[in-house]
PDB file of N, CA and C in Angstrom:
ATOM      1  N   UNK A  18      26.825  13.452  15.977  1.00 50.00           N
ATOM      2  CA  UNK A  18      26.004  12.309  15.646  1.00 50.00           C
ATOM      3  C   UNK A  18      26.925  11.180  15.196  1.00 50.00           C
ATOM      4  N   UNK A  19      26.842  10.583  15.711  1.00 56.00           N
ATOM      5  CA  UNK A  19      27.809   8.825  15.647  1.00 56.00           C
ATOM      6  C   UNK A  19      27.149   7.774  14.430  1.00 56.00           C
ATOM      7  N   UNK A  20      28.056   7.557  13.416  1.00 67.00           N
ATOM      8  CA  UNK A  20      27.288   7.034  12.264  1.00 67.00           C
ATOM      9  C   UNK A  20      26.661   7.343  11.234  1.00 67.00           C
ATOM     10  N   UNK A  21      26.590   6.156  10.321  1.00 86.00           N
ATOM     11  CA  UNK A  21      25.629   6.547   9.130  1.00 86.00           C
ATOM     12  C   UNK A  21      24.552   6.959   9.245  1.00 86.00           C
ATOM     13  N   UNK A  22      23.921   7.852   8.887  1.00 95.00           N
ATOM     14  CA  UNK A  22      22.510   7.984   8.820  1.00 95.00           C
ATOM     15  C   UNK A  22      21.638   7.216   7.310  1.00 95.00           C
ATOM     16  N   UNK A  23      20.950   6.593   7.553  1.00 97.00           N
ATOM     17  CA  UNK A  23      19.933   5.521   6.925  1.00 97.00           C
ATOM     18  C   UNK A  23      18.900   5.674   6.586  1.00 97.00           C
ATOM     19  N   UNK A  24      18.554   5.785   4.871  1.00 97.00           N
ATOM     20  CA  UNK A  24      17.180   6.301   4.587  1.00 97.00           C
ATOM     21  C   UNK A  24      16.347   4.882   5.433  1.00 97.00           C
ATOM     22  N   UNK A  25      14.646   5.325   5.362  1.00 97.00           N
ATOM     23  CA  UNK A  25      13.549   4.153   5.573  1.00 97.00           C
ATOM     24  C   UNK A  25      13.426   3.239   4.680  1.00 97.00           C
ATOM     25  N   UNK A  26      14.405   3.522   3.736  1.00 97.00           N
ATOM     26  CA  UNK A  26      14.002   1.740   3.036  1.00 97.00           C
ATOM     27  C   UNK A  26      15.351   1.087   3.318  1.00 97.00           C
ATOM     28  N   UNK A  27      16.332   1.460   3.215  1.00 97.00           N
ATOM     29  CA  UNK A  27      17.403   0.797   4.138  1.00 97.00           C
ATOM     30  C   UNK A  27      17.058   0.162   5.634  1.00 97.00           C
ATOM     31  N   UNK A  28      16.197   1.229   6.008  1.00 96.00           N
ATOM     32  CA  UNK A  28      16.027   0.401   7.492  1.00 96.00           C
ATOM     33  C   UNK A  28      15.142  -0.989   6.927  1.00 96.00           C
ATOM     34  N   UNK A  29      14.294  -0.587   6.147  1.00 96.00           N
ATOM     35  CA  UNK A  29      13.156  -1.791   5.665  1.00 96.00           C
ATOM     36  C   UNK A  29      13.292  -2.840   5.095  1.00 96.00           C
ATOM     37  N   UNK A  30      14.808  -2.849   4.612  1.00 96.00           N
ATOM     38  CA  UNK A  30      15.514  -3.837   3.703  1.00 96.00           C
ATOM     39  C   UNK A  30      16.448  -4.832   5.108  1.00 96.00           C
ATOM     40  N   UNK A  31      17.125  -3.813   5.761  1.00 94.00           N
ATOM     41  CA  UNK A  31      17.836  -4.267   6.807  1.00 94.00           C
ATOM     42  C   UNK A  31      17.158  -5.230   7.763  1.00 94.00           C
ATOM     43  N   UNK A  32      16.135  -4.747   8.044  1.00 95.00           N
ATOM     44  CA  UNK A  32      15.116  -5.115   9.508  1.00 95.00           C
ATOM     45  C   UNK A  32      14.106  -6.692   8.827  1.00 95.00           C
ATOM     46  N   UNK A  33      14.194  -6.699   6.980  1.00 95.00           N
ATOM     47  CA  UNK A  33      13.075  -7.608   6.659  1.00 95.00           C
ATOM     48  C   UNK A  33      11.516  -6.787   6.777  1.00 95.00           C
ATOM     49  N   UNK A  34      11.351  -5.593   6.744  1.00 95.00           N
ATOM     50  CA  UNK A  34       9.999  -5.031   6.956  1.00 95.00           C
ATOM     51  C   UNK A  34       9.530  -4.286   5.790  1.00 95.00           C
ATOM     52  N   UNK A  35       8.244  -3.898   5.718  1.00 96.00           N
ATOM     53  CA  UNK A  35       8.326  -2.959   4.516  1.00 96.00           C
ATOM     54  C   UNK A  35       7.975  -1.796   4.977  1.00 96.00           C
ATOM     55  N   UNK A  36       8.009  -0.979   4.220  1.00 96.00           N
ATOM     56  CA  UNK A  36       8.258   0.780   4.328  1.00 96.00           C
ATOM     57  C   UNK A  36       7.275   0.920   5.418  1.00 96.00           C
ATOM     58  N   UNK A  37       6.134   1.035   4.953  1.00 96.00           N
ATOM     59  CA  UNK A  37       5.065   1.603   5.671  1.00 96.00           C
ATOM     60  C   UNK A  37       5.483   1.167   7.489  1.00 96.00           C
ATOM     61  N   UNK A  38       6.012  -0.024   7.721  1.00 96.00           N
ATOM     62  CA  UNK A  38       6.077  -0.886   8.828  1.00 96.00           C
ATOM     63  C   UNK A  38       6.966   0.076   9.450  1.00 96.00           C
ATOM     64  N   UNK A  39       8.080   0.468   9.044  1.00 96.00           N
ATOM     65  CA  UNK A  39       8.807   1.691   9.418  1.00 96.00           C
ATOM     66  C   UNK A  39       8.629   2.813  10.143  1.00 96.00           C
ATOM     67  N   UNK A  40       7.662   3.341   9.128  1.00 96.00           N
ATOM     68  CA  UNK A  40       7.340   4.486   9.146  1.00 96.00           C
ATOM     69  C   UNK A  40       6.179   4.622  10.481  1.00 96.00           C
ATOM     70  N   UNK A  41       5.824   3.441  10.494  1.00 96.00           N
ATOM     71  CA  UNK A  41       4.659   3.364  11.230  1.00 96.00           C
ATOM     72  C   UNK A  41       5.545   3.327  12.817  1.00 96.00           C
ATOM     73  N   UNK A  42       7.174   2.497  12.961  1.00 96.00           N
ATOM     74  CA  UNK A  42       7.649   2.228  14.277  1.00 96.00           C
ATOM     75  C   UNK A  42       8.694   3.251  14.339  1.00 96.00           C
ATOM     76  N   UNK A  43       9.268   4.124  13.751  1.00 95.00           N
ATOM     77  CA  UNK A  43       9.843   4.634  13.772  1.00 95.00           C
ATOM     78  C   UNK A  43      10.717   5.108  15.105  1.00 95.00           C
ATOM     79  N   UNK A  44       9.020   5.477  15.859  1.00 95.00           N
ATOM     80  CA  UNK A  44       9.032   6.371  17.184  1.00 95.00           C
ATOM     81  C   UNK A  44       9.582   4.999  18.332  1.00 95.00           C
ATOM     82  N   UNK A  45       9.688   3.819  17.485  1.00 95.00           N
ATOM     83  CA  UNK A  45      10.240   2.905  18.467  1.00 95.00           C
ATOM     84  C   UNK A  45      11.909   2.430  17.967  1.00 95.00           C
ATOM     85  N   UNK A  46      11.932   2.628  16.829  1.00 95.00           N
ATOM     86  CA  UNK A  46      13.436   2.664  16.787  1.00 95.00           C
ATOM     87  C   UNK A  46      14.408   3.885  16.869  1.00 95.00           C
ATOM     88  N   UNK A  47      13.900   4.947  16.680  1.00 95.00           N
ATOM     89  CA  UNK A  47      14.347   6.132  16.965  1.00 95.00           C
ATOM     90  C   UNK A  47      14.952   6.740  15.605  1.00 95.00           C
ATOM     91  N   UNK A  48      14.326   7.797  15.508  1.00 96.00           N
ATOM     92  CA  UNK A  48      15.273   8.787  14.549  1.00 96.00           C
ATOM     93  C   UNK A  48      15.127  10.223  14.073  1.00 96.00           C
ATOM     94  N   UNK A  49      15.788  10.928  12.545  1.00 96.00           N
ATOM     95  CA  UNK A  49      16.057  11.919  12.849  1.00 96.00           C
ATOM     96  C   UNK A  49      15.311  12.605  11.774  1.00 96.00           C
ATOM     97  N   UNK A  50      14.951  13.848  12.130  1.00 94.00           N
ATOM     98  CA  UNK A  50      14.245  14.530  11.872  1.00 94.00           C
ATOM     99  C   UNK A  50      14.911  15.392  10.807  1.00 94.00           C
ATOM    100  N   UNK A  51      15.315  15.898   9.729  1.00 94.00           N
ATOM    101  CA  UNK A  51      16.120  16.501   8.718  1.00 94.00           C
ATOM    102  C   UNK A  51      15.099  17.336   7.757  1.00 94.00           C
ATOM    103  N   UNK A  52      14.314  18.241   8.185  1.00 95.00           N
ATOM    104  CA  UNK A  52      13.466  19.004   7.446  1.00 95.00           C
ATOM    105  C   UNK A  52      12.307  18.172   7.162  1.00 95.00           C
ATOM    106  N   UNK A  53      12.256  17.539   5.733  1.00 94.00           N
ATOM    107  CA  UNK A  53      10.657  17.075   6.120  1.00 94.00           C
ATOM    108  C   UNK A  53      11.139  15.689   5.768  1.00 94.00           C
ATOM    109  N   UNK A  54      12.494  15.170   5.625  1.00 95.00           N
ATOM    110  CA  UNK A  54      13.255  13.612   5.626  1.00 95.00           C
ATOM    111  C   UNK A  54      13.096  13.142   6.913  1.00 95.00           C
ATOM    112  N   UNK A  55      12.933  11.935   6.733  1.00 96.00           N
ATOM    113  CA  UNK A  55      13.361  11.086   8.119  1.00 96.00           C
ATOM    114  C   UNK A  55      14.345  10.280   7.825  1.00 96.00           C
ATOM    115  N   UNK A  56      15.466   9.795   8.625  1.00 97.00           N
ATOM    116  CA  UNK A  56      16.147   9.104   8.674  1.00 97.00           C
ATOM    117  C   UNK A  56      16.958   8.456   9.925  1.00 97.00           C
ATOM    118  N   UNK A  57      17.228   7.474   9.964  1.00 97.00           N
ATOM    119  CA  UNK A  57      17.861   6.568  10.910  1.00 97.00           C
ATOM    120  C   UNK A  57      19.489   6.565  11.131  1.00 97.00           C
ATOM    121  N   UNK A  58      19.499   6.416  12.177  1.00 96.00           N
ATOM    122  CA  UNK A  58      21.319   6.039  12.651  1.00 96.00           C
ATOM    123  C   UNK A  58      21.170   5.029  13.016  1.00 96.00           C
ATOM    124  N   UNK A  59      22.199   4.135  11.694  1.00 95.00           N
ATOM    125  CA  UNK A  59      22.771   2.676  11.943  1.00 95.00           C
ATOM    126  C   UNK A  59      22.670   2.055  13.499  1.00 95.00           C
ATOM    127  N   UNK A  60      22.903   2.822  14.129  1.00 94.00           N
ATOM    128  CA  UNK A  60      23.510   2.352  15.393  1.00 94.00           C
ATOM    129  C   UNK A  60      22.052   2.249  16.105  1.00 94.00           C
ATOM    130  N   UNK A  61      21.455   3.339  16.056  1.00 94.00           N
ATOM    131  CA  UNK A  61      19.636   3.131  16.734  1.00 94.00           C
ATOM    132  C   UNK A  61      19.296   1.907  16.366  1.00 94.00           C
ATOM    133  N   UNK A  62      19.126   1.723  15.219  1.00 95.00           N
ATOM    134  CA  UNK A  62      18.347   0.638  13.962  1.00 95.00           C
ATOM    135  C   UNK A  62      19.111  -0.848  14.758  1.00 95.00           C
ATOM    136  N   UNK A  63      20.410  -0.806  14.474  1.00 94.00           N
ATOM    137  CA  UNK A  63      20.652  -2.187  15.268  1.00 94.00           C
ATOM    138  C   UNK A  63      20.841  -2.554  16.712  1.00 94.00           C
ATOM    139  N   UNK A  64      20.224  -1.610  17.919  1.00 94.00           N
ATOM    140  CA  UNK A  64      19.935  -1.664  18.819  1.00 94.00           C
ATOM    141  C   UNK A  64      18.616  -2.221  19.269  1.00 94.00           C
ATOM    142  N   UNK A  65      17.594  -1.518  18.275  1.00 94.00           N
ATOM    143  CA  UNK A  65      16.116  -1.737  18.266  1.00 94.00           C
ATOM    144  C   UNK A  65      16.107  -3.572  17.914  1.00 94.00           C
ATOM    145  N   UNK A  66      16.965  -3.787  16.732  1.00 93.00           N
ATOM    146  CA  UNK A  66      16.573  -5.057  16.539  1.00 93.00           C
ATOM    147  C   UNK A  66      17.475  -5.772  17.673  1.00 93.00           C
ATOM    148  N   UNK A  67      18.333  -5.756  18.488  1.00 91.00           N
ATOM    149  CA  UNK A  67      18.806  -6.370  19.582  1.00 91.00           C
ATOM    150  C   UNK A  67      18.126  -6.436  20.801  1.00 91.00           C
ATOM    151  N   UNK A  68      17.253  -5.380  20.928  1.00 91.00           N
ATOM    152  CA  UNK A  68      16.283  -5.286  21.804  1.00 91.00           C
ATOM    153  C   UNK A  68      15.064  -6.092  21.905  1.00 91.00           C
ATOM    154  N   UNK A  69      14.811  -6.573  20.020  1.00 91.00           N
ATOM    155  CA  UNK A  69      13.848  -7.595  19.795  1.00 91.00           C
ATOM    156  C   UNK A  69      13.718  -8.862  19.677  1.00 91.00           C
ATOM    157  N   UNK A  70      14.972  -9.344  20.036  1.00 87.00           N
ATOM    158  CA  UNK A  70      15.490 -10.960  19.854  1.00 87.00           C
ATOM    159  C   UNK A  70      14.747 -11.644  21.195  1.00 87.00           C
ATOM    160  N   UNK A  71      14.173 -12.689  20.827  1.00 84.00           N
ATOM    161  CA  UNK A  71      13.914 -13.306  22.089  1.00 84.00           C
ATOM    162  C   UNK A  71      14.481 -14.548  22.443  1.00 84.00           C
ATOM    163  N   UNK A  72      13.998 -15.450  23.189  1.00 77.00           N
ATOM    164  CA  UNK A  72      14.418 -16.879  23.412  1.00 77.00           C
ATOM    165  C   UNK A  72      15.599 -16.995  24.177  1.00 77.00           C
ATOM    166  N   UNK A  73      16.049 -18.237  24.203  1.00 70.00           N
ATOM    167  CA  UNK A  73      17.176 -17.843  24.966  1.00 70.00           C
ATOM    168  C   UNK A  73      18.517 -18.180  24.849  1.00 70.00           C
ATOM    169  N   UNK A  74      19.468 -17.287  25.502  1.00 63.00           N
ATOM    170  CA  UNK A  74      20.708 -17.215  24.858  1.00 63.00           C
ATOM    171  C   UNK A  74      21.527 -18.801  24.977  1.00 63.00           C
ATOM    172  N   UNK A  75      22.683 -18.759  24.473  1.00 63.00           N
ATOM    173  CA  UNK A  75      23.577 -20.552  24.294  1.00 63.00           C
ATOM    174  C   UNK A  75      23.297 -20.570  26.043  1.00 63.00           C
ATOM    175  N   UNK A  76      23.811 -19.945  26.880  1.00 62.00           N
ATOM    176  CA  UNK A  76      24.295 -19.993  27.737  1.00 62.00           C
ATOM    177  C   UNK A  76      22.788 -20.067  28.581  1.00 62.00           C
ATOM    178  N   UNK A  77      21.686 -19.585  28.219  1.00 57.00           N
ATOM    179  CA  UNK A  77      20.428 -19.624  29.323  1.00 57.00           C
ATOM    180  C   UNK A  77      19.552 -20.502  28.776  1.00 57.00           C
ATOM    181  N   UNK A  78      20.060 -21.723  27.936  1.00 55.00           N
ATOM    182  CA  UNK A  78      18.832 -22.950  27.254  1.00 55.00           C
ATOM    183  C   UNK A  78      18.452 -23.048  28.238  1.00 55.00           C
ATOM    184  N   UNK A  79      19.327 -23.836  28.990  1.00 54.00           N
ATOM    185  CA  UNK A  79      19.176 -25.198  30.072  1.00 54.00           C
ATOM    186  C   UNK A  79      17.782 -24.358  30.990  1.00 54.00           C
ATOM    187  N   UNK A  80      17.832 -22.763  31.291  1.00 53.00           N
ATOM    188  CA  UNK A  80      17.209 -22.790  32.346  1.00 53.00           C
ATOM    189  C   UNK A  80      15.978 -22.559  32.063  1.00 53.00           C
ATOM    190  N   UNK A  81      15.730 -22.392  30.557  1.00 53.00           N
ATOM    191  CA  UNK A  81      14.364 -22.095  30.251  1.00 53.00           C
ATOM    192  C   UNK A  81      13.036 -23.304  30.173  1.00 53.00           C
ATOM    193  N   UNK A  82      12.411 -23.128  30.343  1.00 51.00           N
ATOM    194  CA  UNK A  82      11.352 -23.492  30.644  1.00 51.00           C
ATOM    195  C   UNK A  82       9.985 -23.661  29.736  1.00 51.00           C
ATOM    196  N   UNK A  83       8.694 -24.657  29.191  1.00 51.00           N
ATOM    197  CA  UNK A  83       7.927 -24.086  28.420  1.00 51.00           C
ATOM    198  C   UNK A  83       6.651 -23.912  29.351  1.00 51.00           C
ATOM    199  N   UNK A  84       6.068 -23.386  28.871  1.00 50.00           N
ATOM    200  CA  UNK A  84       4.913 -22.701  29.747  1.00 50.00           C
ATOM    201  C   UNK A  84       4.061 -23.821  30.148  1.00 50.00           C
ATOM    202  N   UNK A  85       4.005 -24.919  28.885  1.00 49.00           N
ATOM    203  CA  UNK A  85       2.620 -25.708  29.141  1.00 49.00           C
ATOM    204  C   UNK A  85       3.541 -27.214  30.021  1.00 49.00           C
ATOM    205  N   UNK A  86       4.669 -26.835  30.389  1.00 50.00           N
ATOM    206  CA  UNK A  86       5.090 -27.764  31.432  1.00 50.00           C
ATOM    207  C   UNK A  86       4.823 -27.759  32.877  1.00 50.00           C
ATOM    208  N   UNK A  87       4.308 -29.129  32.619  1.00 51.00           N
ATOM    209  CA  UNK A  87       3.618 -29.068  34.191  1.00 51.00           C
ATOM    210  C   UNK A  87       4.505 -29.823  35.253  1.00 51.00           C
ATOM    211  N   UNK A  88       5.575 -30.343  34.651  1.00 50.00           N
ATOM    212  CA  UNK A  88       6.196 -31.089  35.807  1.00 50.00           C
ATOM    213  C   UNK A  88       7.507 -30.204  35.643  1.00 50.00           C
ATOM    214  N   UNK A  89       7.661 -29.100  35.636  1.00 49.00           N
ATOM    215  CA  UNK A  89       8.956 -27.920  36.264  1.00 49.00           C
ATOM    216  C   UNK A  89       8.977 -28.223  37.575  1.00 49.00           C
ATOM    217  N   UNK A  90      10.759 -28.274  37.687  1.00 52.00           N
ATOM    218  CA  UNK A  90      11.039 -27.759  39.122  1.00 52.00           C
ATOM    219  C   UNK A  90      11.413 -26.162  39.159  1.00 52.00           C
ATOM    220  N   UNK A  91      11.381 -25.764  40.727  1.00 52.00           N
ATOM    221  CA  UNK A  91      11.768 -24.027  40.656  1.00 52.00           C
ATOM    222  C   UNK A  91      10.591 -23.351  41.055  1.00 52.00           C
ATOM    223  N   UNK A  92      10.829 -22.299  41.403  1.00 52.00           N
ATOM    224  CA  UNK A  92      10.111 -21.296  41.369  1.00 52.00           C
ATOM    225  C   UNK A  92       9.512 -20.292  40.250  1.00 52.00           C
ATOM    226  N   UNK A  93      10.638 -20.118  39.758  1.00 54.00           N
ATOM    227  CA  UNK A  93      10.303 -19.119  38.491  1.00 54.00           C
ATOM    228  C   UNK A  93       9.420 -19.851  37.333  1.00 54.00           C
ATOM    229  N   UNK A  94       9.457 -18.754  35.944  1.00 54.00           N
ATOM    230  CA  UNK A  94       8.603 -19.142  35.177  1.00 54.00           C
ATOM    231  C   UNK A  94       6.753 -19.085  34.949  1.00 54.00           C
ATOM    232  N   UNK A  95       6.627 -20.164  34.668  1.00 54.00           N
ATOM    233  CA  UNK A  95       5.420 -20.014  34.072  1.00 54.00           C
ATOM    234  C   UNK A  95       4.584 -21.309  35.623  1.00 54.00           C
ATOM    235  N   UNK A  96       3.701 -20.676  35.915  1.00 53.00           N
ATOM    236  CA  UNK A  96       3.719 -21.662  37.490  1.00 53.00           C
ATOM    237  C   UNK A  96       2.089 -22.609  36.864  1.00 53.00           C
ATOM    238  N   UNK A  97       1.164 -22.438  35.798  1.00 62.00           N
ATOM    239  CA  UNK A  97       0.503 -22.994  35.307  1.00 62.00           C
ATOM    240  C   UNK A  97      -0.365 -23.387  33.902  1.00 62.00           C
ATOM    241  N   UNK A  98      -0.523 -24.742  33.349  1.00 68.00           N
ATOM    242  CA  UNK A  98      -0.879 -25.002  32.493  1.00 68.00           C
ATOM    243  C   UNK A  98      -1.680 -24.799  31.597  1.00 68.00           C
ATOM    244  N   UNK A  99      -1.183 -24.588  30.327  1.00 73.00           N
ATOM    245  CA  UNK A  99      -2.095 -23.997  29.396  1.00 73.00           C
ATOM    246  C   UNK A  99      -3.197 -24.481  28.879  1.00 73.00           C
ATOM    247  N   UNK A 100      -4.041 -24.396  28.454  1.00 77.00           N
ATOM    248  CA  UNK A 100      -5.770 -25.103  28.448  1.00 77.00           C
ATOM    249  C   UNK A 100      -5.509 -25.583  26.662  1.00 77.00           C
ATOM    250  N   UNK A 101      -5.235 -27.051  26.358  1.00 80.00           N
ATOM    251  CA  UNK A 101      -5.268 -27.282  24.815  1.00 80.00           C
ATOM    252  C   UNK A 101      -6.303 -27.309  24.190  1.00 80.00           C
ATOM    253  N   UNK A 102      -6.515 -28.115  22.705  1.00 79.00           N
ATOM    254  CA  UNK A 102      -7.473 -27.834  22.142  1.00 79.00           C
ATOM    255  C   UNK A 102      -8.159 -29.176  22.720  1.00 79.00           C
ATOM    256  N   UNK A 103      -7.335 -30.506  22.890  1.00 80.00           N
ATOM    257  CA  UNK A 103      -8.435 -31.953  23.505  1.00 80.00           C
ATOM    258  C   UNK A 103      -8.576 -31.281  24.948  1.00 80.00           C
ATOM    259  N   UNK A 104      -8.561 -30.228  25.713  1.00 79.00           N
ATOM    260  CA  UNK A 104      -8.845 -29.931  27.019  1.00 79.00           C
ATOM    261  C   UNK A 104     -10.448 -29.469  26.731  1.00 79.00           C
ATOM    262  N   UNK A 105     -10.533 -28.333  25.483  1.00 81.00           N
ATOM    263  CA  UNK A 105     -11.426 -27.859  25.014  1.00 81.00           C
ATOM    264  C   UNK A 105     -12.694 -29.042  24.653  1.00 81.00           C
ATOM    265  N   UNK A 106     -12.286 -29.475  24.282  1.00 79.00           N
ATOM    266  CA  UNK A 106     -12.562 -30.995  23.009  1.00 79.00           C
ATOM    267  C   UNK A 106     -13.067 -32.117  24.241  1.00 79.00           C
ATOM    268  N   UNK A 107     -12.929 -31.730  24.913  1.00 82.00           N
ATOM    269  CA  UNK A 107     -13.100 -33.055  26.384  1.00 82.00           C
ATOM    270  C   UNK A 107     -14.268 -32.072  27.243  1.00 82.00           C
ATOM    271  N   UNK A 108     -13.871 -30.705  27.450  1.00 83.00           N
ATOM    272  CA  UNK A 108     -14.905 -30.170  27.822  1.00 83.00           C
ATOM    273  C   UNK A 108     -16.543 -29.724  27.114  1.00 83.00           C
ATOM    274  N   UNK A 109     -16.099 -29.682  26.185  1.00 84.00           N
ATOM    275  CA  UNK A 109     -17.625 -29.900  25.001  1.00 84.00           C
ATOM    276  C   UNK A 109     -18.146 -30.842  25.177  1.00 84.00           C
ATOM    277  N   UNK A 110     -17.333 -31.776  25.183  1.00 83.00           N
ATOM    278  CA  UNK A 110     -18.285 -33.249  25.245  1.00 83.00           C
ATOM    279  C   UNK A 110     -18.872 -33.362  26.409  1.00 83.00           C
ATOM    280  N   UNK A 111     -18.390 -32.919  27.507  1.00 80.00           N
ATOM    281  CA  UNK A 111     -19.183 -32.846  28.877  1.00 80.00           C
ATOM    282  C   UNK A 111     -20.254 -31.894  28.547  1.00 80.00           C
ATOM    283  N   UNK A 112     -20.314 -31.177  27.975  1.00 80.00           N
ATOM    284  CA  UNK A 112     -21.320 -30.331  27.848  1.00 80.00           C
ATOM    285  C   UNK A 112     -22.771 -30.927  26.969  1.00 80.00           C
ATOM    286  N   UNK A 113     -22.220 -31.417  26.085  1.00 77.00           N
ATOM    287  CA  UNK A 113     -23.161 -32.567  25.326  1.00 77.00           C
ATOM    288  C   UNK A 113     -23.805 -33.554  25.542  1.00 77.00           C
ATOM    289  N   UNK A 114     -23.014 -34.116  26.906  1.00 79.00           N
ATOM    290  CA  UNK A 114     -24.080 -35.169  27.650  1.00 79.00           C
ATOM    291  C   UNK A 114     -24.902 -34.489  28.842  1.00 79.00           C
ATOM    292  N   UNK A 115     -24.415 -33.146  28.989  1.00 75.00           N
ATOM    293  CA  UNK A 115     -25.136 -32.435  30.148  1.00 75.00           C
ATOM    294  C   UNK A 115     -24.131 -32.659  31.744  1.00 75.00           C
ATOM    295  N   UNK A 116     -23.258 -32.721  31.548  1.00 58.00           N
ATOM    296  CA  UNK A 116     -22.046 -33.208  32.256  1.00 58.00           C
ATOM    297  C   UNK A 116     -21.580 -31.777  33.177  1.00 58.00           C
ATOM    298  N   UNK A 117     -21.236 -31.301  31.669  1.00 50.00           N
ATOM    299  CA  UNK A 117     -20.514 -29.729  32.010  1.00 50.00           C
ATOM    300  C   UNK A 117     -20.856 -28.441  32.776  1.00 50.00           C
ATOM    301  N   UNK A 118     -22.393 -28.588  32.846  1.00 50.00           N
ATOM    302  CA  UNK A 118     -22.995 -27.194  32.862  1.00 50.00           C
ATOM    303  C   UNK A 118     -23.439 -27.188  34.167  1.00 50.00           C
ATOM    304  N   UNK A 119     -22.970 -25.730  34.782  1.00 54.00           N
ATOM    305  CA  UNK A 119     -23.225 -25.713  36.336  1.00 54.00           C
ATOM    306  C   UNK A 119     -25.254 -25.505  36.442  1.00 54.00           C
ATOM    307  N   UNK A 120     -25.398 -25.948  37.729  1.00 52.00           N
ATOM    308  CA  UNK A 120     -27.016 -25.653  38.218  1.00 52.00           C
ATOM    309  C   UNK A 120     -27.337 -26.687  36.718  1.00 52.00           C
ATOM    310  N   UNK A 121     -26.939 -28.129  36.618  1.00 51.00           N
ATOM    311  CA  UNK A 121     -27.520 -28.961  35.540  1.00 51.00           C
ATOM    312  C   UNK A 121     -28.964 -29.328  36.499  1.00 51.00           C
ATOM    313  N   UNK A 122     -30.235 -29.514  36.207  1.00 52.00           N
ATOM    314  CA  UNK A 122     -30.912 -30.132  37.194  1.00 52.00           C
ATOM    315  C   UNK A 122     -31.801 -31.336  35.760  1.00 52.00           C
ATOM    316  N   UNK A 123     -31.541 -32.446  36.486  1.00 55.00           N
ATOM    317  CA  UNK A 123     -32.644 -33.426  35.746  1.00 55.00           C
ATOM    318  C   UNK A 123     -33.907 -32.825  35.613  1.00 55.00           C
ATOM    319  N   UNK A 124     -34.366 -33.276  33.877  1.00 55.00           N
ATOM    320  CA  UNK A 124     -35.638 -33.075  33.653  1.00 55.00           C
ATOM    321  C   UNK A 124     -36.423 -33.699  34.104  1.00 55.00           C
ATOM    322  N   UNK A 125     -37.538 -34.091  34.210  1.00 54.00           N
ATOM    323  CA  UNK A 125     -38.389 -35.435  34.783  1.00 54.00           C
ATOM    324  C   UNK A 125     -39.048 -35.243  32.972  1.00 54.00           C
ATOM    325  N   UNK A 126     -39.185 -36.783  32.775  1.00 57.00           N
ATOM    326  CA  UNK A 126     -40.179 -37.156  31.855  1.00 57.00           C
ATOM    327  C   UNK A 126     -41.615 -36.972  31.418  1.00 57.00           C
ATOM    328  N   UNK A 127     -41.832 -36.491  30.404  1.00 60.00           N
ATOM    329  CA  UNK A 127     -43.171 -35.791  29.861  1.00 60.00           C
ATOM    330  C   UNK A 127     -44.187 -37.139  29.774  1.00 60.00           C
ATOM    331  N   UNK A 128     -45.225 -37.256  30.894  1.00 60.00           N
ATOM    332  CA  UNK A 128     -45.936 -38.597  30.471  1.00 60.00           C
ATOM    333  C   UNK A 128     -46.516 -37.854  28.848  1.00 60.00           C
ATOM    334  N   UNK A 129     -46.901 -39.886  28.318  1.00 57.00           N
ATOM    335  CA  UNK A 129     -47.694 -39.182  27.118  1.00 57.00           C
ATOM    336  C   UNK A 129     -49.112 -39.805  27.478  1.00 57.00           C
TER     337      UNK A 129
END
């Protein structure tokens, strides 16, 4: 076995998580079974969190992309626009004048 082995609050201190959060991912960071102890190898523990980094690296800014961009060139990525809240906010209001709603049919007027 290669490394320290690491109680769960070391991992919980290390990672920023608390115990329970651990205990609960364990089976996703991997570890070891020692009678009725659990414990971690350093080396699992900082794999898992390398595995969890996202965004993108110095070297892959340029090629990234945000989703709710609609004027990308390329192929890749995100190929359409995300629905905001004035998209929402514009579509209510169509709905409020009777604008929005499919099969709308004019009422005719109630003589009095």
């Amino acid at each position: 076995m290669a490394g320290a082995l690491l109680r769960p609050e070391q991992v919980a201190e290390r990672l920023g998580m608390s115990l329970s959060w651990v205990y609960s991912n364990k089976h996703k960071i991997g570890f070891v079974h020692i009678g009725t102890s659990v414990r971690f190898e350093q080396s699992a523990v900082e794999r898992y969190a390398e595995s969890c980094k996202r965004g993108p690296q110095p070297e892959e800014r340029d090629t990234w992309e945000l989703q709710s961009d609609t004027g990308k060139k390329g192929s890749g990525g995100w190929s359409r626009k995300l629905t905001t809240v004035s998209d929402i906010n514009d579509r209510l209001r169509g709905i409020e004048r009777g604008s929005g709603r499919r099969g709308n049919t004019q009422r005719s007027a109630k003589p009095n």
